[in-house]
mmCIF file of C-alpha atoms in Angstrom:
data_model
loop_
_atom_site.group_PDB
_atom_site.id
_atom_site.type_symbol
_atom_site.label_atom_id
_atom_site.label_comp_id
_atom_site.label_asym_id
_atom_site.label_seq_id
_atom_site.Cartn_x
_atom_site.Cartn_y
_atom_site.Cartn_z
ATOM 1 C CA UNK R 6 189.352 228.849 -62.887
ATOM 2 C CA UNK R 7 187.341 225.715 -62.807
ATOM 3 C CA UNK R 8 184.946 224.844 -65.295
ATOM 4 C CA UNK R 9 182.423 221.939 -64.289
ATOM 5 C CA UNK R 10 181.005 219.627 -66.993
ATOM 6 C CA UNK R 11 177.789 217.717 -66.028
ATOM 7 C CA UNK R 12 177.982 218.714 -62.535
ATOM 8 C CA UNK R 13 178.038 221.506 -59.983
ATOM 9 C CA UNK R 14 174.548 222.710 -59.805
ATOM 10 C CA UNK R 15 173.976 221.052 -56.402
ATOM 11 C CA UNK R 16 177.332 222.093 -55.016
ATOM 12 C CA UNK R 17 176.780 225.542 -53.372
ATOM 13 C CA UNK R 18 178.911 224.903 -50.419
ATOM 14 C CA UNK R 19 181.757 223.319 -52.281
ATOM 15 C CA UNK R 20 181.779 226.446 -54.764
ATOM 16 C CA UNK R 21 181.659 228.854 -51.796
ATOM 17 C CA UNK R 22 184.743 227.115 -50.459
ATOM 18 C CA UNK R 23 186.501 227.594 -53.819
ATOM 19 C CA UNK R 24 185.647 231.113 -54.120
ATOM 20 C CA UNK R 25 186.905 231.713 -50.624
ATOM 21 C CA UNK R 26 190.175 230.391 -51.962
ATOM 22 C CA UNK R 27 190.113 232.870 -54.789
ATOM 23 C CA UNK R 28 188.947 230.370 -57.408
ATOM 24 C CA UNK R 29 186.547 231.481 -60.037
ATOM 25 C CA UNK R 30 183.931 228.797 -61.141
ATOM 26 C CA UNK R 31 181.802 228.375 -64.180
ATOM 27 C CA UNK R 32 179.127 225.549 -63.757
ATOM 28 C CA UNK R 33 177.975 223.742 -66.912
ATOM 29 C CA UNK R 34 175.238 221.295 -65.913
ATOM 30 C CA UNK R 35 172.103 219.847 -67.141
ATOM 31 C CA UNK R 36 170.744 218.369 -64.027
ATOM 32 C CA UNK R 37 167.515 219.654 -62.337
ATOM 33 C CA UNK R 38 167.777 223.069 -60.740
ATOM 34 C CA UNK R 39 167.849 222.739 -56.762
ATOM 35 C CA UNK R 40 166.449 225.336 -54.400
ATOM 36 C CA UNK R 41 169.908 227.049 -53.778
ATOM 37 C CA UNK R 42 172.246 227.300 -56.699
ATOM 38 C CA UNK R 43 175.992 228.329 -56.836
ATOM 39 C CA UNK R 44 176.815 232.019 -56.683
ATOM 40 C CA UNK R 45 178.760 231.899 -59.895
ATOM 41 C CA UNK R 46 178.308 231.766 -63.560
ATOM 42 C CA UNK R 47 175.765 228.892 -64.117
ATOM 43 C CA UNK R 48 175.071 227.550 -67.429
ATOM 44 C CA UNK R 49 172.215 225.020 -67.569
ATOM 45 C CA UNK R 50 169.526 224.401 -70.004
ATOM 46 C CA UNK R 51 166.976 224.063 -67.437
ATOM 47 C CA UNK R 52 167.160 227.392 -65.577
ATOM 48 C CA UNK R 53 163.925 229.164 -65.364
ATOM 49 C CA UNK R 54 163.373 232.656 -67.043
ATOM 50 C CA UNK R 55 166.044 232.069 -69.815
ATOM 51 C CA UNK R 56 165.511 232.338 -73.722
ATOM 52 C CA UNK R 57 167.199 229.148 -74.703
ATOM 53 C CA UNK R 58 164.678 227.097 -76.372
ATOM 54 C CA UNK R 59 165.942 223.477 -75.762
ATOM 55 C CA UNK R 60 166.257 222.154 -72.151
ATOM 56 C CA UNK R 61 167.171 218.582 -72.877
ATOM 57 C CA UNK R 62 170.831 218.823 -73.601
ATOM 58 C CA UNK R 63 173.345 216.419 -72.112
ATOM 59 C CA UNK R 64 175.927 217.748 -69.833
ATOM 60 C CA UNK R 65 178.448 217.399 -72.565
ATOM 61 C CA UNK R 66 175.871 219.421 -74.964
ATOM 62 C CA UNK R 67 176.028 222.258 -72.461
ATOM 63 C CA UNK R 68 179.592 222.284 -72.241
ATOM 64 C CA UNK R 69 179.828 222.074 -76.183
ATOM 65 C CA UNK R 70 177.597 225.027 -76.309
ATOM 66 C CA UNK R 71 179.897 227.141 -73.987
ATOM 67 C CA UNK R 72 182.907 225.890 -76.237
ATOM 68 C CA UNK R 73 181.126 227.050 -79.245
ATOM 69 C CA UNK R 74 180.404 230.472 -77.836
ATOM 70 C CA UNK R 75 184.088 230.853 -76.809
ATOM 71 C CA UNK R 76 185.826 229.310 -79.908
ATOM 72 C CA UNK R 77 183.142 229.139 -82.610
ATOM 73 C CA UNK R 78 183.296 226.559 -85.185
ATOM 74 C CA UNK R 79 186.551 225.079 -83.913
ATOM 75 C CA UNK R 80 184.302 223.419 -80.929
ATOM 76 C CA UNK R 81 182.663 221.184 -83.873
ATOM 77 C CA UNK R 82 185.736 218.962 -83.955
ATOM 78 C CA UNK R 83 184.673 217.669 -80.637
ATOM 79 C CA UNK R 84 181.063 216.692 -81.850
ATOM 80 C CA UNK R 85 182.001 213.139 -81.756
ATOM 81 C CA UNK R 86 182.792 213.150 -78.101
ATOM 82 C CA UNK R 87 179.542 215.125 -77.374
ATOM 83 C CA UNK R 88 177.563 212.679 -79.516
ATOM 84 C CA UNK R 89 178.920 209.775 -77.516
ATOM 85 C CA UNK R 90 178.147 211.606 -74.035
ATOM 86 C CA UNK R 91 174.688 212.324 -75.307
ATOM 87 C CA UNK R 92 174.035 208.929 -76.411
ATOM 88 C CA UNK R 93 175.661 207.461 -73.192
ATOM 89 C CA UNK R 94 173.561 209.835 -70.918
ATOM 90 C CA UNK R 95 170.317 208.344 -72.488
ATOM 91 C CA UNK R 96 169.313 211.625 -73.834
ATOM 92 C CA UNK R 97 166.086 211.814 -76.091
ATOM 93 C CA UNK R 98 167.379 212.121 -79.518
ATOM 94 C CA UNK R 99 165.222 214.978 -80.581
ATOM 95 C CA UNK R 100 165.973 218.550 -81.377
ATOM 96 C CA UNK R 101 169.366 219.779 -80.691
ATOM 97 C CA UNK R 102 170.532 216.387 -79.316
ATOM 98 C CA UNK R 103 169.564 214.713 -82.487
ATOM 99 C CA UNK R 104 171.561 217.297 -84.550
ATOM 100 C CA UNK R 105 174.416 216.842 -82.351
ATOM 101 C CA UNK R 106 174.425 213.144 -82.708
ATOM 102 C CA UNK R 107 173.963 213.278 -86.630
ATOM 103 C CA UNK R 108 177.016 215.685 -86.786
ATOM 104 C CA UNK R 109 179.205 213.481 -84.493
ATOM 105 C CA UNK R 110 178.247 210.262 -86.224
ATOM 106 C CA UNK R 111 179.758 211.966 -89.436
ATOM 107 C CA UNK R 112 182.899 212.167 -87.639
ATOM 108 C CA UNK R 113 182.737 208.559 -86.398
ATOM 109 C CA UNK R 114 182.039 207.307 -89.992
ATOM 110 C CA UNK R 115 184.926 209.201 -91.765
ATOM 111 C CA UNK R 116 188.106 207.093 -91.323
ATOM 112 C CA UNK R 117 190.022 210.287 -91.703
ATOM 113 C CA UNK R 118 188.581 211.934 -88.652
ATOM 114 C CA UNK R 119 187.940 208.907 -86.321
ATOM 115 C CA UNK R 120 189.907 209.393 -83.330
ATOM 116 C CA UNK R 121 192.546 206.719 -82.621
ATOM 117 C CA UNK R 122 190.748 205.935 -79.087
ATOM 118 C CA UNK R 123 187.510 205.102 -81.129
ATOM 119 C CA UNK R 124 189.395 202.988 -83.677
ATOM 120 C CA UNK R 125 190.562 200.797 -80.942
ATOM 121 C CA UNK R 126 187.422 200.632 -79.092
ATOM 122 C CA UNK R 127 185.324 199.730 -82.077
ATOM 123 C CA UNK R 128 187.856 197.738 -84.058
ATOM 124 C CA UNK R 129 188.434 197.487 -87.796
ATOM 125 C CA UNK R 130 184.998 197.174 -89.155
ATOM 126 C CA UNK R 131 183.371 198.528 -92.284
ATOM 127 C CA UNK R 132 179.976 198.726 -90.538
ATOM 128 C CA UNK R 133 178.388 202.072 -90.293
ATOM 129 C CA UNK R 134 178.777 203.372 -86.799
ATOM 130 C CA UNK R 135 175.291 204.206 -85.445
ATOM 131 C CA UNK R 136 173.907 205.670 -82.159
ATOM 132 C CA UNK R 137 172.874 202.251 -81.074
ATOM 133 C CA UNK R 138 176.578 201.097 -81.627
ATOM 134 C CA UNK R 139 177.763 203.936 -79.429
ATOM 135 C CA UNK R 140 175.234 203.338 -76.640
ATOM 136 C CA UNK R 141 175.716 199.564 -76.392
ATOM 137 C CA UNK R 142 179.468 199.000 -77.425
ATOM 138 C CA UNK R 143 181.402 202.227 -77.054
ATOM 139 C CA UNK R 144 179.995 203.980 -74.222
ATOM 140 C CA UNK R 145 180.027 201.072 -71.745
ATOM 141 C CA UNK R 146 183.807 200.610 -72.515
ATOM 142 C CA UNK R 147 184.539 204.210 -71.821
ATOM 143 C CA UNK R 148 182.436 204.401 -68.762
ATOM 144 C CA UNK R 149 183.757 200.979 -67.341
ATOM 145 C CA UNK R 150 187.133 202.394 -66.117
ATOM 146 C CA UNK R 151 185.164 204.839 -63.600
ATOM 147 C CA UNK R 152 182.843 202.059 -62.556
ATOM 148 C CA UNK R 153 185.794 199.698 -61.912
ATOM 149 C CA UNK R 154 187.864 202.376 -60.019
ATOM 150 C CA UNK R 155 190.282 203.679 -62.827
ATOM 151 C CA UNK R 156 188.313 206.755 -64.373
ATOM 152 C CA UNK R 157 191.754 208.109 -65.462
ATOM 153 C CA UNK R 158 192.117 205.197 -67.963
ATOM 154 C CA UNK R 159 189.383 206.802 -70.003
ATOM 155 C CA UNK R 160 190.952 210.311 -69.702
ATOM 156 C CA UNK R 161 194.317 209.026 -70.776
ATOM 157 C CA UNK R 162 192.641 207.332 -73.798
ATOM 158 C CA UNK R 163 191.464 210.412 -75.238
ATOM 159 C CA UNK R 164 194.419 212.527 -74.419
ATOM 160 C CA UNK R 165 197.456 210.247 -75.294
ATOM 161 C CA UNK R 166 199.074 210.706 -78.715
ATOM 162 C CA UNK R 167 201.052 207.344 -78.438
ATOM 163 C CA UNK R 168 199.230 204.736 -80.576
ATOM 164 C CA UNK R 169 200.660 201.986 -78.386
ATOM 165 C CA UNK R 170 199.198 203.538 -75.215
ATOM 166 C CA UNK R 171 195.821 204.259 -76.872
ATOM 167 C CA UNK R 172 195.709 200.560 -77.749
ATOM 168 C CA UNK R 173 196.632 199.273 -74.420
ATOM 169 C CA UNK R 174 194.094 201.610 -72.635
ATOM 170 C CA UNK R 175 191.338 200.522 -74.986
ATOM 171 C CA UNK R 176 192.091 196.940 -74.248
ATOM 172 C CA UNK R 177 192.240 197.632 -70.528
ATOM 173 C CA UNK R 178 188.793 199.421 -70.698
ATOM 174 C CA UNK R 179 187.120 196.621 -72.782
ATOM 175 C CA UNK R 180 188.581 194.088 -69.896
ATOM 176 C CA UNK R 181 187.004 196.561 -67.430
ATOM 177 C CA UNK R 182 183.911 196.423 -69.119
ATOM 178 C CA UNK R 183 183.800 192.530 -69.162
ATOM 179 C CA UNK R 184 184.702 192.580 -65.362
ATOM 180 C CA UNK R 185 181.799 195.154 -64.859
ATOM 181 C CA UNK R 186 179.353 193.038 -66.830
ATOM 182 C CA UNK R 187 180.360 189.901 -64.600
ATOM 183 C CA UNK R 188 180.099 191.891 -61.408
ATOM 184 C CA UNK R 189 176.645 193.018 -62.408
ATOM 185 C CA UNK R 190 175.514 189.308 -63.259
ATOM 186 C CA UNK R 191 176.921 188.368 -59.979
ATOM 187 C CA UNK R 192 174.974 190.923 -58.013
ATOM 188 C CA UNK R 193 171.888 190.247 -59.923
ATOM 189 C CA UNK R 194 172.174 186.581 -59.061
ATOM 190 C CA UNK R 195 172.839 187.266 -55.559
ATOM 191 C CA UNK R 196 169.850 189.688 -55.286
ATOM 192 C CA UNK R 197 167.727 187.162 -57.018
#
């Protein structure tokens, strides 16, 4: 079984290939609906003729909703990750997105529930963690690994239980973010 997150709605052919191999697929996505959608279970807040009232969830928000349907309130322990993804995806903070971010920020601002990965990315600060801080400080670091060719660094950051590895990966992602900024500046100057 493959469950996509934030992708798959435009991958009809790829999903047919997987199905031919005997793989079941569930697509969770929030992107616009193409003319032909995959012939599998598709969960997308933008599907026509559905009763779901909010069509502006992030891809992580859609995946969270599936998780909540499957495991109930246990899914709420991931709301910090869903909040970060919602902010990083530049979703309007209205309706359910606002609720997700408000609840996720409660996890961020509680020293007992703050994930080690975020402790390392944010640093030791007594400042209140806000959506703006997530958008301009945390999200760029998390995304920098993938943009600089090492997306696994972010995955390992959130899945490792070794504090030394988490720290090293947070430093690595921060360095990638600096490199990404320098590369963007260089490209901008070159284009100008």
